[in-house]
């Protein structure tokens, strides 16, 4: 609003001098004027302007008849003070005077520090007003929520006023507003200009706080699951999820307030940590995820392999996964051999020296309260059927035995079986000798080997469950006849007993593929 112009006039014997405005209050930097007018002067008066005291007039003057105007463009602080308008009307001299006041109050106060407040730590807010005049007439006052906090008065000669407010922010202060009000106490200043106020919200910084996290949970494998974590903090915290590993490390699994599993697996069980972090610090909360599942990935392994030679060491190992860990049971043809408690994740069973009767179907069964899983392997024990005794004979099982003409040679055939098999010795397919089931071996002697004794000798063992055939070649040697007697055992023939018929038949079928022998699949005799 423009200043109200008040007229100042003096009347002396009819001569009147008026200066307006009477109490001028000019804003620094603006263009303002004072007017001096003369009335009731019968002649053309003489008008002049001069500051009170020994000061020069730094303003322009324009006079027209009985009216004179002084212009301040712009208004400066040096224009402040009493200004005289002197009038001469004929022989009369009169003057009018007016006090000139200037001020500067260009903007509202500025508050700083409200974005750097730390919860529980002493903080400082500042309120500042610059380009001000007169500073000693300005008062800065702090308010919070309508309540007075403190006030500061400016210093003379200064062009600005600054006020500090120290306090320790608490939780309840977050989101509150604080105000700084500046009031320039000049009587002629309009009320709308006299007071300016600035209000800002308090932005209190504090480290993250985890306000809620999902409870520890137990779920079945392949189930969907969502873990949630709610946090507060300023600035807004970032959230990350990690899985604590067995060695004390961690694996990052995701970010945000939720960690979503489409189908939980056993490998994802463990302790999950929700970490909230911002510039003020961090906080972590944890939730335990337990995953249960029926046995899976059950396996049974045989070392060195599923087909072994009689007397060889065999290791059977059973493994499985599940939660809680399953009990492992090793069976032979359905009969339990060994079991473990849940504390062990594997089971091992050793055959120190494999026997023919160890040929069987071995089963690994894994069980927990959610189910069971069964895996099996067949172990087949084969017998080294051809043995040759005698230090003077150098021959592998598949190579012919060389003898010198006139040398004594004994051919022996052994067999085990249940019931005991019949043994038949043949020469080039022609019967030489046989036994009944009461004997487990058969011996045939060549008291003086002749050229015509060089032949393929065959030993056949048979009972109602099948038969087995082994052979050995004998040929005459041209070397000098040895003086030592030789025993050749060309075959050890085996036929299965009633208790192991199924396993033996499978074994005999496999052996035929390897070139050993075959037993026909005869039905077991009725009891």
Coordinates of C-alpha atoms in Angstrom, one line a residue, residues 71-504:
X71 CA 12.5 13.8 -6.1
X72 CA 14.6 10.9 -4.5
X73 CA 15.4 8.4 -7.3
X74 CA 16.3 6.1 -5.8
X75 CA 15.7 6.6 -2.1
X76 CA 19.0 6.1 -0.1
X77 CA 19.8 5.9 3.5
X78 CA 21.5 9.3 3.3
X79 CA 18.1 10.8 2.5
X80 CA 16.9 10.0 6.0
X81 CA 16.6 13.1 8.3
X82 CA 14.7 16.4 8.5
X83 CA 14.2 18.3 5.3
X84 CA 13.3 22.1 5.2
X85 CA 11.3 23.9 2.6
X86 CA 12.2 27.6 2.8
X87 CA 9.7 30.2 1.3
X88 CA 10.2 33.9 0.7
X89 CA 7.1 35.9 -0.2
X90 CA 8.0 39.5 -0.6
X91 CA 9.5 40.6 2.6
X92 CA 8.1 37.6 4.5
X93 CA 10.2 34.4 5.0
X94 CA 8.7 31.2 6.2
X95 CA 9.7 27.5 6.2
X96 CA 8.1 24.1 6.4
X97 CA 9.9 21.0 7.6
X98 CA 9.3 17.3 7.7
X99 CA 11.2 14.2 9.1
X100 CA 12.1 11.7 6.3
X101 CA 12.4 8.1 7.4
X102 CA 13.7 5.3 5.1
X103 CA 13.5 1.5 5.5
X104 CA 14.3 -1.8 3.8
X105 CA 12.4 -5.0 4.4
X106 CA 12.5 -6.8 1.0
X107 CA 11.7 -10.4 1.8
X108 CA 10.5 -12.8 4.4
X109 CA 12.9 -14.5 6.8
X110 CA 14.8 -17.6 5.6
X111 CA 15.0 -20.7 7.8
X112 CA 17.9 -23.1 7.4
X113 CA 18.9 -26.4 9.0
X114 CA 15.4 -28.0 9.1
X115 CA 16.6 -30.8 6.7
X116 CA 19.6 -31.8 8.9
X117 CA 17.9 -32.5 12.2
X118 CA 19.0 -35.7 13.8
X119 CA 16.8 -37.6 16.2
X120 CA 18.1 -37.3 19.8
X121 CA 21.0 -35.1 18.8
X122 CA 21.3 -31.4 19.6
X123 CA 20.5 -29.5 16.4
X124 CA 20.5 -25.8 15.3
X125 CA 18.0 -24.0 13.2
X126 CA 18.8 -20.5 11.9
X127 CA 16.5 -17.7 10.8
X128 CA 17.9 -14.9 8.7
X129 CA 16.7 -11.6 7.3
X130 CA 19.1 -9.7 5.0
X131 CA 19.1 -6.3 3.2
X132 CA 17.4 -4.8 6.2
X133 CA 17.1 -1.2 7.5
X134 CA 16.9 -0.3 10.3
X135 CA 18.1 -3.6 11.8
X136 CA 17.6 -2.4 15.4
X137 CA 13.9 -2.1 14.8
X138 CA 13.5 -5.7 13.7
X139 CA 12.6 -8.6 16.0
X140 CA 12.8 -12.3 15.0
X141 CA 10.5 -14.6 17.0
X142 CA 10.4 -18.5 16.9
X143 CA 7.1 -20.4 17.3
X144 CA 6.3 -24.1 17.2
X145 CA 2.8 -25.3 17.1
X146 CA 1.6 -21.8 18.0
X147 CA 3.8 -21.7 21.1
X148 CA 6.5 -19.0 21.6
X149 CA 10.1 -20.3 21.7
X150 CA 12.5 -17.3 21.7
X151 CA 13.1 -13.9 20.1
X152 CA 16.1 -11.9 18.9
X153 CA 16.4 -8.1 18.2
X154 CA 18.7 -6.8 15.5
X155 CA 21.9 -4.7 16.2
X156 CA 22.2 -1.0 15.1
X157 CA 24.2 -0.5 12.0
X158 CA 23.8 -4.0 10.7
X159 CA 22.0 -4.8 7.4
X160 CA 20.8 -8.2 8.6
X161 CA 19.5 -10.0 11.6
X162 CA 20.2 -13.7 12.4
X163 CA 18.7 -15.9 15.1
X164 CA 19.7 -19.5 16.1
X165 CA 17.4 -21.9 17.8
X166 CA 19.0 -24.9 19.5
X167 CA 17.0 -28.0 20.5
X168 CA 17.1 -31.8 20.6
X169 CA 14.5 -33.3 18.2
X170 CA 12.3 -36.1 19.6
X171 CA 10.0 -38.6 17.9
X172 CA 7.0 -36.4 18.5
X173 CA 8.6 -33.5 16.7
X174 CA 8.7 -35.3 13.4
X175 CA 6.3 -33.7 11.0
X176 CA 5.8 -30.6 13.1
X177 CA 6.1 -27.1 11.7
X178 CA 8.3 -24.4 13.1
X179 CA 7.9 -20.7 12.3
X180 CA 10.2 -17.6 12.3
X181 CA 8.3 -14.3 12.4
X182 CA 10.1 -11.0 11.5
X183 CA 8.5 -7.7 12.7
X184 CA 9.9 -4.3 11.7
X185 CA 8.7 -1.9 14.4
X186 CA 8.2 1.4 12.5
X187 CA 5.1 3.4 13.6
X188 CA 4.1 4.6 10.1
X189 CA 4.7 1.2 8.4
X190 CA 1.4 -0.4 7.3
X191 CA 0.5 -3.6 9.2
X192 CA 0.6 -5.7 6.0
X193 CA 4.3 -4.8 5.5
X194 CA 5.4 -4.6 9.1
X195 CA 5.3 -8.4 9.7
X196 CA 6.6 -11.3 7.5
X197 CA 6.6 -15.0 8.6
X198 CA 8.1 -18.2 7.3
X199 CA 7.0 -21.7 8.3
X200 CA 8.8 -25.0 7.5
X201 CA 8.2 -28.6 8.5
X202 CA 10.8 -30.3 10.6
X203 CA 12.6 -33.0 8.7
X204 CA 14.1 -35.2 11.4
X205 CA 16.6 -37.7 10.2
X206 CA 16.9 -41.0 12.0
X207 CA 18.3 -44.5 11.4
X208 CA 16.0 -47.3 10.1
X209 CA 13.8 -49.1 12.6
X210 CA 12.3 -52.5 11.6
X211 CA 8.8 -52.2 13.0
X212 CA 7.6 -55.7 11.9
X213 CA 8.8 -58.9 10.2
X214 CA 7.1 -62.1 9.3
X215 CA 7.1 -64.8 12.0
X216 CA 9.3 -67.8 11.6
X217 CA 7.5 -70.3 9.4
X218 CA 7.4 -74.0 8.5
X219 CA 6.2 -74.9 5.0
X220 CA 6.2 -77.9 2.7
X221 CA 8.5 -77.9 -0.3
X222 CA 7.1 -76.5 -3.5
X223 CA 4.7 -74.3 -1.6
X224 CA 4.4 -70.5 -2.4
X225 CA 5.6 -68.1 0.3
X226 CA 6.0 -64.4 0.9
X227 CA 8.2 -62.9 3.7
X228 CA 7.5 -59.3 4.7
X229 CA 9.4 -56.6 6.5
X230 CA 8.1 -53.2 7.5
X231 CA 10.6 -50.4 8.3
X232 CA 10.6 -46.7 9.2
X233 CA 13.4 -44.2 8.8
X234 CA 14.4 -40.8 7.4
X235 CA 15.6 -40.7 4.7
X236 CA 13.5 -43.6 3.3
X237 CA 15.5 -46.7 3.9
X238 CA 16.5 -49.3 1.3
X239 CA 15.6 -52.9 2.2
X240 CA 17.6 -56.0 1.2
X241 CA 17.1 -59.7 2.0
X242 CA 19.9 -62.2 2.5
X243 CA 20.2 -65.8 3.5
X244 CA 22.7 -66.6 6.2
X245 CA 24.9 -69.5 5.1
X246 CA 26.4 -72.3 7.2
X247 CA 29.9 -70.7 7.1
X248 CA 28.6 -67.5 8.6
X249 CA 28.4 -65.6 5.3
X250 CA 25.3 -64.3 3.5
X251 CA 23.8 -64.6 0.1
X252 CA 21.7 -61.7 -1.3
X253 CA 18.3 -62.9 -2.2
X254 CA 16.3 -59.8 -3.1
X255 CA 15.2 -56.3 -2.2
X256 CA 12.0 -54.4 -1.1
X257 CA 9.5 -55.0 1.6
X258 CA 8.6 -58.5 0.4
X259 CA 10.6 -61.6 -0.6
X260 CA 8.4 -63.8 -2.8
X261 CA 9.0 -67.5 -3.3
X262 CA 7.0 -69.1 -6.1
X263 CA 7.8 -72.6 -4.9
X264 CA 10.1 -73.1 -1.9
X265 CA 12.8 -75.7 -2.2
X266 CA 14.8 -77.6 0.5
X267 CA 17.9 -75.6 -0.4
X268 CA 16.1 -72.3 0.4
X269 CA 15.6 -73.2 4.1
X270 CA 17.5 -71.2 6.6
X271 CA 17.6 -67.8 8.4
X272 CA 16.6 -64.8 6.3
X273 CA 17.7 -61.3 7.3
X274 CA 15.9 -58.1 6.4
X275 CA 18.3 -55.2 6.5
X276 CA 17.1 -51.6 6.3
X277 CA 19.8 -49.0 5.5
X278 CA 19.9 -45.2 5.0
X279 CA 22.5 -42.4 5.5
X280 CA 21.9 -42.5 9.3
X281 CA 22.5 -46.2 9.9
X282 CA 21.1 -49.6 9.5
X283 CA 19.1 -52.3 11.3
X284 CA 18.6 -56.0 10.7
X285 CA 15.8 -58.4 11.7
X286 CA 15.7 -62.1 11.0
X287 CA 13.1 -64.8 10.3
X288 CA 13.7 -68.6 10.2
X289 CA 12.3 -70.5 7.2
X290 CA 11.9 -74.3 7.8
X291 CA 11.1 -76.4 4.8
X292 CA 9.8 -79.9 5.1
X293 CA 9.6 -82.5 2.3
X294 CA 9.2 -86.3 1.8
X295 CA 12.3 -88.2 0.9
X296 CA 13.7 -87.4 -2.6
X297 CA 16.8 -88.1 -4.7
X298 CA 17.2 -91.4 -3.0
X299 CA 20.0 -93.4 -4.5
X300 CA 21.8 -96.7 -3.9
X301 CA 25.3 -97.2 -5.3
X302 CA 27.5 -100.3 -5.4
X303 CA 31.3 -100.2 -5.6
X304 CA 33.1 -101.4 -7.5
X305 CA 30.0 -102.4 -9.5
X306 CA 26.9 -104.5 -9.6
X307 CA 28.7 -107.5 -11.0
X308 CA 31.6 -108.7 -8.8
X309 CA 33.8 -111.8 -8.5
X310 CA 33.4 -114.1 -5.5
X311 CA 35.7 -113.0 -2.7
X312 CA 35.8 -109.4 -3.8
X313 CA 35.0 -106.6 -1.3
X314 CA 31.8 -104.8 -2.1
X315 CA 30.5 -101.5 -0.6
X316 CA 26.8 -100.6 -0.8
X317 CA 26.0 -96.9 -0.1
X318 CA 22.5 -95.4 0.4
X319 CA 21.7 -91.7 0.3
X320 CA 18.6 -89.5 0.4
X321 CA 17.3 -86.0 0.9
X322 CA 14.3 -84.9 2.9
X323 CA 13.2 -82.8 5.8
X324 CA 13.2 -83.8 8.5
X325 CA 16.1 -86.0 7.4
X326 CA 14.8 -89.5 6.6
X327 CA 15.6 -92.8 8.2
X328 CA 17.6 -95.0 5.8
X329 CA 16.9 -98.7 5.7
X330 CA 19.0 -101.2 3.6
X331 CA 17.3 -104.4 2.7
X332 CA 18.3 -107.6 0.9
X333 CA 15.4 -109.2 -0.9
X334 CA 13.1 -107.3 1.5
X335 CA 14.9 -108.4 4.6
X336 CA 16.4 -105.5 6.7
X337 CA 20.2 -105.5 6.8
X338 CA 20.9 -102.1 8.4
X339 CA 19.2 -98.8 9.3
X340 CA 20.3 -95.3 10.4
X341 CA 18.8 -92.6 12.5
X342 CA 18.0 -89.2 11.0
X343 CA 21.3 -87.8 12.2
X344 CA 23.0 -89.5 9.3
X345 CA 22.5 -88.6 5.6
X346 CA 24.0 -91.8 4.3
X347 CA 24.3 -95.5 5.0
X348 CA 27.1 -97.8 4.1
X349 CA 27.2 -101.6 4.2
X350 CA 30.2 -103.7 3.4
X351 CA 30.5 -107.2 2.0
X352 CA 34.1 -108.0 3.1
X353 CA 34.3 -111.1 0.8
X354 CA 31.4 -111.5 -1.6
X355 CA 29.9 -115.0 -1.7
X356 CA 27.6 -116.5 -4.3
X357 CA 24.7 -116.2 -1.9
X358 CA 25.2 -112.4 -1.7
X359 CA 23.8 -112.2 -5.2
X360 CA 20.4 -110.5 -4.5
X361 CA 18.2 -107.5 -5.0
X362 CA 19.3 -104.8 -2.5
X363 CA 16.9 -102.0 -1.6
X364 CA 17.4 -98.6 -0.1
X365 CA 14.3 -97.2 1.6
X366 CA 14.1 -93.6 2.9
X367 CA 11.3 -92.7 5.3
X368 CA 10.0 -89.7 7.2
X369 CA 6.6 -88.5 8.4
X370 CA 5.8 -87.2 4.9
X371 CA 6.4 -90.3 2.9
X372 CA 9.0 -92.8 1.7
X373 CA 11.1 -93.5 -1.4
X374 CA 12.6 -96.8 -2.5
X375 CA 15.5 -97.5 -4.8
X376 CA 17.1 -100.8 -5.6
X377 CA 20.2 -102.4 -7.3
X378 CA 20.9 -106.1 -8.2
X379 CA 24.3 -107.5 -7.2
X380 CA 25.5 -110.5 -9.1
X381 CA 28.4 -112.6 -7.7
X382 CA 30.1 -114.8 -10.3
X383 CA 32.5 -117.6 -9.5
X384 CA 35.8 -118.0 -11.2
X385 CA 34.8 -121.4 -12.8
X386 CA 38.2 -122.5 -14.3
X387 CA 41.2 -123.3 -12.0
X388 CA 44.4 -124.9 -13.1
X389 CA 46.8 -126.5 -10.5
X390 CA 50.3 -127.5 -11.0
X391 CA 53.4 -125.4 -11.1
X392 CA 54.5 -126.8 -14.5
X393 CA 51.4 -125.6 -16.3
X394 CA 51.4 -122.1 -17.7
X395 CA 48.0 -121.4 -19.1
X396 CA 45.2 -118.8 -18.6
X397 CA 41.6 -119.9 -18.2
X398 CA 41.0 -119.4 -21.9
X399 CA 44.2 -120.9 -23.2
X400 CA 44.8 -124.6 -23.8
X401 CA 46.8 -126.7 -21.4
X402 CA 49.9 -128.2 -23.0
X403 CA 51.1 -131.7 -21.8
X404 CA 53.9 -134.0 -23.0
X405 CA 53.0 -137.3 -24.4
X406 CA 53.2 -140.0 -21.7
X407 CA 52.5 -137.5 -19.0
X408 CA 49.9 -138.3 -16.4
X409 CA 47.0 -135.8 -16.4
X410 CA 44.0 -135.6 -14.0
X411 CA 40.9 -133.7 -15.0
X412 CA 38.7 -132.7 -12.0
X413 CA 35.3 -131.1 -12.2
X414 CA 33.7 -129.5 -9.1
X415 CA 30.3 -128.1 -8.6
X416 CA 28.1 -126.6 -5.8
X417 CA 24.3 -126.4 -6.0
X418 CA 21.1 -127.1 -4.1
X419 CA 20.0 -129.8 -4.7
X420 CA 23.5 -131.1 -5.6
X421 CA 23.9 -131.3 -9.4
X422 CA 24.8 -134.2 -11.6
X423 CA 28.3 -133.9 -13.2
X424 CA 29.1 -135.2 -16.7
X425 CA 32.5 -135.0 -18.3
X426 CA 32.7 -135.1 -22.1
X427 CA 35.5 -135.2 -24.6
X428 CA 34.5 -133.3 -27.8
X429 CA 30.9 -133.8 -26.8
X430 CA 31.2 -137.5 -26.2
X431 CA 30.4 -138.8 -22.7
X432 CA 33.4 -140.0 -20.7
X433 CA 32.2 -140.1 -17.1
X434 CA 29.3 -138.9 -14.9
X435 CA 28.3 -138.9 -11.2
X436 CA 25.1 -139.0 -9.3
X437 CA 23.9 -136.1 -7.1
X438 CA 25.6 -137.6 -4.0
X439 CA 29.1 -136.4 -5.2
X440 CA 30.2 -132.8 -5.6
X441 CA 33.2 -133.6 -7.8
X442 CA 34.3 -135.9 -10.6
X443 CA 37.9 -136.9 -11.5
X444 CA 39.1 -138.5 -14.7
X445 CA 42.8 -139.6 -15.2
X446 CA 44.9 -140.0 -18.3
X447 CA 47.7 -142.3 -17.0
X448 CA 49.8 -141.7 -20.0
X449 CA 48.7 -138.9 -22.3
X450 CA 48.7 -139.8 -26.0
X451 CA 48.4 -137.7 -29.1
X452 CA 44.7 -138.6 -29.5
X453 CA 44.0 -137.3 -25.9
X454 CA 44.5 -133.7 -27.3
X455 CA 40.9 -132.5 -27.3
X456 CA 38.3 -130.1 -25.9
X457 CA 37.0 -131.5 -22.5
X458 CA 33.7 -130.3 -21.2
X459 CA 32.2 -130.4 -17.7
X460 CA 28.4 -130.0 -17.4
X461 CA 26.6 -129.6 -14.1
X462 CA 22.8 -129.8 -14.0
X463 CA 19.8 -130.1 -11.6
X464 CA 16.1 -129.3 -12.0
X465 CA 16.8 -125.5 -11.9
X466 CA 19.3 -125.4 -14.8
X467 CA 22.7 -126.4 -16.1
X468 CA 26.1 -125.0 -16.5
X469 CA 28.8 -125.9 -19.0
X470 CA 32.6 -125.2 -18.8
X471 CA 35.4 -126.5 -21.0
X472 CA 39.2 -126.7 -21.3
X473 CA 41.4 -127.7 -24.2
X474 CA 44.4 -130.1 -23.8
X475 CA 47.0 -130.5 -26.4
X476 CA 50.3 -132.3 -26.7
X477 CA 53.5 -130.3 -26.3
X478 CA 56.8 -131.0 -28.2
X479 CA 58.9 -130.2 -25.1
X480 CA 60.6 -132.7 -22.9
X481 CA 58.0 -134.3 -20.6
X482 CA 58.0 -132.9 -17.0
X483 CA 58.4 -135.2 -14.1
X484 CA 55.7 -133.5 -12.0
X485 CA 52.1 -134.6 -12.0
X486 CA 49.5 -132.0 -13.0
X487 CA 46.0 -131.5 -11.8
X488 CA 43.7 -129.5 -14.2
X489 CA 40.5 -128.2 -12.9
X490 CA 38.8 -127.0 -16.0
X491 CA 35.5 -125.9 -14.5
X492 CA 33.7 -125.4 -11.2
X493 CA 30.0 -125.7 -12.1
X494 CA 27.3 -124.1 -10.0
X495 CA 23.6 -124.5 -10.0
X496 CA 21.3 -122.6 -7.7
X497 CA 19.4 -123.9 -4.7
X498 CA 15.8 -123.3 -4.0
X499 CA 16.4 -120.3 -1.8
X500 CA 18.2 -118.3 -4.5
X501 CA 16.5 -119.5 -7.6
X502 CA 15.3 -116.1 -8.9
X503 CA 18.6 -114.3 -8.4
X504 CA 20.6 -117.2 -9.9

